[in-house]
PDB file of C-alpha atoms in Angstrom:
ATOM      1  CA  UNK X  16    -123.290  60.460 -47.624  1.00  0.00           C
ATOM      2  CA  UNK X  17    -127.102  60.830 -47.292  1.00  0.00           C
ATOM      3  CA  UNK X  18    -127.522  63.579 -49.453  1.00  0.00           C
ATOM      4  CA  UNK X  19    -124.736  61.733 -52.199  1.00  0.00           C
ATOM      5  CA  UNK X  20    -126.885  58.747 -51.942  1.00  0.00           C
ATOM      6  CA  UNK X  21    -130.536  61.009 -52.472  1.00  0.00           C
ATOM      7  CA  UNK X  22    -129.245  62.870 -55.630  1.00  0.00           C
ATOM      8  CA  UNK X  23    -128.238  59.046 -56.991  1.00  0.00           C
ATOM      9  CA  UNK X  24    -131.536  57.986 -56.018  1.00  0.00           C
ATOM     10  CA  UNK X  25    -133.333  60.760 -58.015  1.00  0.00           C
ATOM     11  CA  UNK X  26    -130.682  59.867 -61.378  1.00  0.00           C
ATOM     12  CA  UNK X  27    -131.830  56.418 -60.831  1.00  0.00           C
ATOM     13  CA  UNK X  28    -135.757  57.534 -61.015  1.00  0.00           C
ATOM     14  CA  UNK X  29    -135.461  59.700 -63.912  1.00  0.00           C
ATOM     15  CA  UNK X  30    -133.723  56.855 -65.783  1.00  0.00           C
ATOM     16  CA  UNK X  31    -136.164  54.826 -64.729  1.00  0.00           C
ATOM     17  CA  UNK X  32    -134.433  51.941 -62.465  1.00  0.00           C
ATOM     18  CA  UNK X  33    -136.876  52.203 -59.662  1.00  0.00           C
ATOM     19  CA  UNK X  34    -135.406  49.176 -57.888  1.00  0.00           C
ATOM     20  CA  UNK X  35    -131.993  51.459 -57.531  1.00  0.00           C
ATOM     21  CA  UNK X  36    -133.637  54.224 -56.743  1.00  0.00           C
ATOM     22  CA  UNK X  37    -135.782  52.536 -53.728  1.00  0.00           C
ATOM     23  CA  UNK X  38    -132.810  50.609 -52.351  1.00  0.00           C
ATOM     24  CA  UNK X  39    -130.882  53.807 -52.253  1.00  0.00           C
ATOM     25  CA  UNK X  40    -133.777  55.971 -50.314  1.00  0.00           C
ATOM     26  CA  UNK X  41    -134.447  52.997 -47.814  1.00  0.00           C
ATOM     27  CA  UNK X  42    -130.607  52.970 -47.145  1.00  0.00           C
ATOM     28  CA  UNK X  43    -130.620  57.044 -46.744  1.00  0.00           C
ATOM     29  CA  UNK X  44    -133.762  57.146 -44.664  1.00  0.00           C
ATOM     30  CA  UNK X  45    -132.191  54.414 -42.382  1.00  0.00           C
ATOM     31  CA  UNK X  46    -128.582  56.619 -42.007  1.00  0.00           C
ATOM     32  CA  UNK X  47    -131.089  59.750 -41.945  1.00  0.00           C
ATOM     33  CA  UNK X  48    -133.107  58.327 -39.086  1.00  0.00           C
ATOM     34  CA  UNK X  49    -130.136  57.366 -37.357  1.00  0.00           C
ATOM     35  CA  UNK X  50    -128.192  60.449 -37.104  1.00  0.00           C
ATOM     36  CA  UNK X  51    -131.847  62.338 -36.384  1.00  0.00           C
ATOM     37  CA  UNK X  52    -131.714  64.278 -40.217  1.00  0.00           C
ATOM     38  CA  UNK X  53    -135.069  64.575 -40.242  1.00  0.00           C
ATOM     39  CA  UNK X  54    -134.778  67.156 -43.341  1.00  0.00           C
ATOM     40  CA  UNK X  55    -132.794  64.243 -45.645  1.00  0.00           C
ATOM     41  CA  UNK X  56    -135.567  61.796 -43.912  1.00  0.00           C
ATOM     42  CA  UNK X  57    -138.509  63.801 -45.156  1.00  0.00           C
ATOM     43  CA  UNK X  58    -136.694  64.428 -48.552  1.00  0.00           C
ATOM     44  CA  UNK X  59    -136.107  60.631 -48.585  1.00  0.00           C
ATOM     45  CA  UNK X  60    -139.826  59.829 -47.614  1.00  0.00           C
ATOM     46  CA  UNK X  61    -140.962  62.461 -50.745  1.00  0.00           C
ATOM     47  CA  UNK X  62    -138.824  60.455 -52.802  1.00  0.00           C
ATOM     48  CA  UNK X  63    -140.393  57.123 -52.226  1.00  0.00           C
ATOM     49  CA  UNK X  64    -143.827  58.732 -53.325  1.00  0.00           C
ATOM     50  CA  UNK X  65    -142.198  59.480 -56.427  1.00  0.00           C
ATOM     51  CA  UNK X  66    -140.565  56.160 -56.523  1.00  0.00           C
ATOM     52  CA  UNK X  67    -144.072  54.338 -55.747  1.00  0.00           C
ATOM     53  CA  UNK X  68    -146.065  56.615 -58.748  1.00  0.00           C
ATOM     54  CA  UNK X  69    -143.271  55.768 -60.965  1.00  0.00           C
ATOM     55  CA  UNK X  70    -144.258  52.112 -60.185  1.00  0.00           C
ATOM     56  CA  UNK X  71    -147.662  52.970 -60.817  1.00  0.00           C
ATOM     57  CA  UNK X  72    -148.238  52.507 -56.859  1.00  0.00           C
ATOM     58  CA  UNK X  73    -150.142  55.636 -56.584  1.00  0.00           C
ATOM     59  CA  UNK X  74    -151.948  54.992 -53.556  1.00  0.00           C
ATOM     60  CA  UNK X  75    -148.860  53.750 -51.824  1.00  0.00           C
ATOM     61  CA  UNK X  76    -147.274  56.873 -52.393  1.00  0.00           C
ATOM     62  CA  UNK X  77    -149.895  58.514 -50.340  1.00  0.00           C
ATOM     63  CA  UNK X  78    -148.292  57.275 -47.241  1.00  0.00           C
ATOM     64  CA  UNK X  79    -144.647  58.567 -48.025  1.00  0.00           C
ATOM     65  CA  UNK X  80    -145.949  61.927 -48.860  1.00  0.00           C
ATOM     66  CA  UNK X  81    -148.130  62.443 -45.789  1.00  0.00           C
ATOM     67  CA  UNK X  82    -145.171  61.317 -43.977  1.00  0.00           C
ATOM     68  CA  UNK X  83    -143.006  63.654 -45.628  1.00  0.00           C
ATOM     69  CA  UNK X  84    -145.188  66.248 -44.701  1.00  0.00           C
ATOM     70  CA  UNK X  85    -145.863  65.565 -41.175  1.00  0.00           C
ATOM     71  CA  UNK X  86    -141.896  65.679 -40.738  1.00  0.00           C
ATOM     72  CA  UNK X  87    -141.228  68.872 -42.765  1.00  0.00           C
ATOM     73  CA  UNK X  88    -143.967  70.638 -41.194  1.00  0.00           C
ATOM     74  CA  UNK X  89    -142.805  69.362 -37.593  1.00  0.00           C
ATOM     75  CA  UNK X  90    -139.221  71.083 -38.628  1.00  0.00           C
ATOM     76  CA  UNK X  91    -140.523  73.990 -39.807  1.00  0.00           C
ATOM     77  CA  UNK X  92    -139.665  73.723 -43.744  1.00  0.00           C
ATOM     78  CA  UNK X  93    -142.417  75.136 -45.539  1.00  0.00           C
ATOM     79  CA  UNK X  94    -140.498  74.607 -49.221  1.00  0.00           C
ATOM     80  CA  UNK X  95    -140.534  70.716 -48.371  1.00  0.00           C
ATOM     81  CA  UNK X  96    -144.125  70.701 -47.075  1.00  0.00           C
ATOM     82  CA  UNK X  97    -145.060  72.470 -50.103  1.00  0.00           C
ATOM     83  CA  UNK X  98    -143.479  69.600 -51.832  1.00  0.00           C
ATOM     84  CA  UNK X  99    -145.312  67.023 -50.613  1.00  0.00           C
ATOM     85  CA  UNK X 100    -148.237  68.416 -50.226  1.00  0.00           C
ATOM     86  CA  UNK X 101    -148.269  69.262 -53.965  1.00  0.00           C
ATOM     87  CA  UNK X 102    -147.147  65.716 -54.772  1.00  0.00           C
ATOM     88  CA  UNK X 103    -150.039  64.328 -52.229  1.00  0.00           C
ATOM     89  CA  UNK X 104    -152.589  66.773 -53.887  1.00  0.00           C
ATOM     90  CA  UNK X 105    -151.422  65.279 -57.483  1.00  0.00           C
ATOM     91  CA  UNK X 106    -151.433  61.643 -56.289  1.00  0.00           C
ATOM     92  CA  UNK X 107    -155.085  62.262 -54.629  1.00  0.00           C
ATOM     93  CA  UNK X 108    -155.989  64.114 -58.414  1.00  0.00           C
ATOM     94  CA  UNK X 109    -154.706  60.812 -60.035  1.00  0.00           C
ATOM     95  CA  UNK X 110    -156.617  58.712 -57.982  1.00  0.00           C
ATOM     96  CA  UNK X 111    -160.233  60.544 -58.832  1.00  0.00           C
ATOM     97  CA  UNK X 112    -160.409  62.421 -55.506  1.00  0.00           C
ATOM     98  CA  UNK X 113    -160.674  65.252 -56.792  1.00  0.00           C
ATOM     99  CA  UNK X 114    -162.174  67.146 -53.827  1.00  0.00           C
ATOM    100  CA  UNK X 115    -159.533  65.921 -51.706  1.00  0.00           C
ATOM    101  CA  UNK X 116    -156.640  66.774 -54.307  1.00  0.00           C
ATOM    102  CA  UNK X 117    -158.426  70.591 -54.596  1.00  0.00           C
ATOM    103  CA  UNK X 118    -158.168  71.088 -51.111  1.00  0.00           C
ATOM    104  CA  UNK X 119    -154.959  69.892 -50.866  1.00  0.00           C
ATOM    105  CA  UNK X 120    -153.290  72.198 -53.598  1.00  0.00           C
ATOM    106  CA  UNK X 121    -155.535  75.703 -52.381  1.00  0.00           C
ATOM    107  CA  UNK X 122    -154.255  75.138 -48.386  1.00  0.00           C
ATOM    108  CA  UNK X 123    -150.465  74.784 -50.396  1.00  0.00           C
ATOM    109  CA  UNK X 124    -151.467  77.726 -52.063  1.00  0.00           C
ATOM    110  CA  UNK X 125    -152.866  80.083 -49.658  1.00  0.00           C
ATOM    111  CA  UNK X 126    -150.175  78.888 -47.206  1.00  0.00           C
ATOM    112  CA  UNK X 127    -147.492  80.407 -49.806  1.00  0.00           C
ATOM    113  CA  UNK X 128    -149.165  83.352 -49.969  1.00  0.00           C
ATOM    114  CA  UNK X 129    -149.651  83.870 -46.598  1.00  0.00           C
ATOM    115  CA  UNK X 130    -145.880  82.682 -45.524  1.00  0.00           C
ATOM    116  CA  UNK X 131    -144.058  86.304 -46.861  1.00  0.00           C
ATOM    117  CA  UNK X 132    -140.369  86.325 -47.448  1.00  0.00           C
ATOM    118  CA  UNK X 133    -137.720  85.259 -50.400  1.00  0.00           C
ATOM    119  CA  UNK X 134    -138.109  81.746 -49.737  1.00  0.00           C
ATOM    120  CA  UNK X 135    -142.085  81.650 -49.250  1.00  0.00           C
ATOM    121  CA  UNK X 136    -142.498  83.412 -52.561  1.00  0.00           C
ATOM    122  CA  UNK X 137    -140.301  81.077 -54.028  1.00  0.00           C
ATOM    123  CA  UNK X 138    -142.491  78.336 -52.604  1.00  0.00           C
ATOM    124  CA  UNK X 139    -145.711  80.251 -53.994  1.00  0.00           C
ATOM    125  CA  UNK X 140    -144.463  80.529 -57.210  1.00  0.00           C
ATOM    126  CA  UNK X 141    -144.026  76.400 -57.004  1.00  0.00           C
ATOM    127  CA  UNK X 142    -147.583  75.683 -55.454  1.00  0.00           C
ATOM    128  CA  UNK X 143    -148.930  77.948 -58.090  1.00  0.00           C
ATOM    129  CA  UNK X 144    -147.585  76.408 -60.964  1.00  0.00           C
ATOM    130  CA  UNK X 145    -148.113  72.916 -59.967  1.00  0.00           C
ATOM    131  CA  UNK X 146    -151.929  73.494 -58.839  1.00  0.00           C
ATOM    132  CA  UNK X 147    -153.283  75.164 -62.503  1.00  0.00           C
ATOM    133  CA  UNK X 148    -153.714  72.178 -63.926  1.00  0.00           C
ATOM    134  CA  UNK X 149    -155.940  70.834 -61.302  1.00  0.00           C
ATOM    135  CA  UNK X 150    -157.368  74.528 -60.042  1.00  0.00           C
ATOM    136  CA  UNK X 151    -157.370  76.901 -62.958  1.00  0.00           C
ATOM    137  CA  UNK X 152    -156.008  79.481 -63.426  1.00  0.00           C
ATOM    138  CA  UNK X 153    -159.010  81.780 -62.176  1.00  0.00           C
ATOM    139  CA  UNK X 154    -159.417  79.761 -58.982  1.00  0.00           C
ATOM    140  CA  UNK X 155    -155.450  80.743 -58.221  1.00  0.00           C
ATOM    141  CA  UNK X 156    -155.943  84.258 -59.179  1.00  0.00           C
ATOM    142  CA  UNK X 157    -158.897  84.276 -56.705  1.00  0.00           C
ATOM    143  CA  UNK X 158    -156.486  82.513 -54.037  1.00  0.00           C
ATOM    144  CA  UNK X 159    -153.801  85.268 -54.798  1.00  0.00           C
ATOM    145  CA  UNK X 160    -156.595  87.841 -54.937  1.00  0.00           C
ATOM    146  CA  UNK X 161    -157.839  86.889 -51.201  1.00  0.00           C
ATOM    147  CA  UNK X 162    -154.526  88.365 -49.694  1.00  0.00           C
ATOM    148  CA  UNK X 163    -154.730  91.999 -49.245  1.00  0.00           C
ATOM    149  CA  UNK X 164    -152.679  94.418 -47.373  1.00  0.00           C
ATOM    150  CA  UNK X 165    -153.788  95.794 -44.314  1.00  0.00           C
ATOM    151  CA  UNK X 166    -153.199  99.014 -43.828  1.00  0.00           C
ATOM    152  CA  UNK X 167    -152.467  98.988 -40.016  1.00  0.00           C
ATOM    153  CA  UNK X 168    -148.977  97.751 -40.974  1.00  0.00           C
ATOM    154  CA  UNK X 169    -149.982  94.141 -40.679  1.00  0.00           C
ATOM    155  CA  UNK X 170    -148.960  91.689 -43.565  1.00  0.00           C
ATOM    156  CA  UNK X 171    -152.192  90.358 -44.964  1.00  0.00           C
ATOM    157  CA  UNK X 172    -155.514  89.017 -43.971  1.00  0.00           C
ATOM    158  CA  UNK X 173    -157.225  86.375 -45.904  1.00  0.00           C
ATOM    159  CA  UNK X 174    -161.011  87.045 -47.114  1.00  0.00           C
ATOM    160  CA  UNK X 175    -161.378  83.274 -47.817  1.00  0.00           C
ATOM    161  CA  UNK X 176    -162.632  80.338 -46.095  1.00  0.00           C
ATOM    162  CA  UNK X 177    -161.077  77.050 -46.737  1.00  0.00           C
TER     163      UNK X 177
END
């Protein structure tokens, strides 16, 4: 039912009936909570961020994605963390923090890179296209640059300082 009710939520966004789309992801969260899906729950928080920067609510969404985070990193999913913390790093970009928003998108970055696997280059191929517009090209080649084998078997080191 959760996840039924999520993928309505998101067809209600993208035709734009954000009071659908709100009322469905507060409902979902609530059944989420309750049955401790803390996945659906952080999908459902991410959601709300894009519900509230739909609504031109930008800073609200700030909350929901930081929340998102928090739970997806606490469970370990480093594809929904990557989410949020790409939508958190746009949302801080489209408020004028542009340090902030940098910072942001290179950790999401350099965390891809450093996570190995199917599923963590999947998730670097999404941090990297999502950051260019705010990094640059040349700044993500220098982020995928700073990852180097080692050749004592171990999978990388990183040359770069946050």
């Amino acid at each position: 039912l959760v996840f039924c009710m999520l993928y309505l939520s998101m067809a209600a966004l993208a035709q734009g009936d954000h009071d659908t789309a709100e009322a469905l992801l507060l409902e979902s969260n609530a059944i989420a909570r309750h049955k401790l899906d803390r996945w659906a729950h952080a999908f459902g928080l991410d959601l709300l961020g894009q519900v509230a920067v739909a609504r031109g609510k930008t800073a609200d969404a700030q909350g929901y994605y930081r929340q998102s985070l928090a739970l997806s990193q606490e469970i370990g999913d480093q594809w929904a963390a990557t989410q949020a913390m790409i939508h958190l790093g746009e949302a801080q970009a489209a408020l004028n923090n542009t340090r902030e928003a940098q910072h942001l998108l290179r950790q999401r970055v350099v965390g891809a890179l450093l996570g190995g696997g199917f599923g963590n280059a999947a998730t670097h191929a999404m941090a990297v296209g999502h950051t260019d517009g705010h990094l640059g090209a040349a700044d993500v080649n220098t982020y995928a640059n700073a990852l180097q084998p080692v050749e004592d078997g171990c999978v990388g080191t990183l040359r770069l300082c946050l």
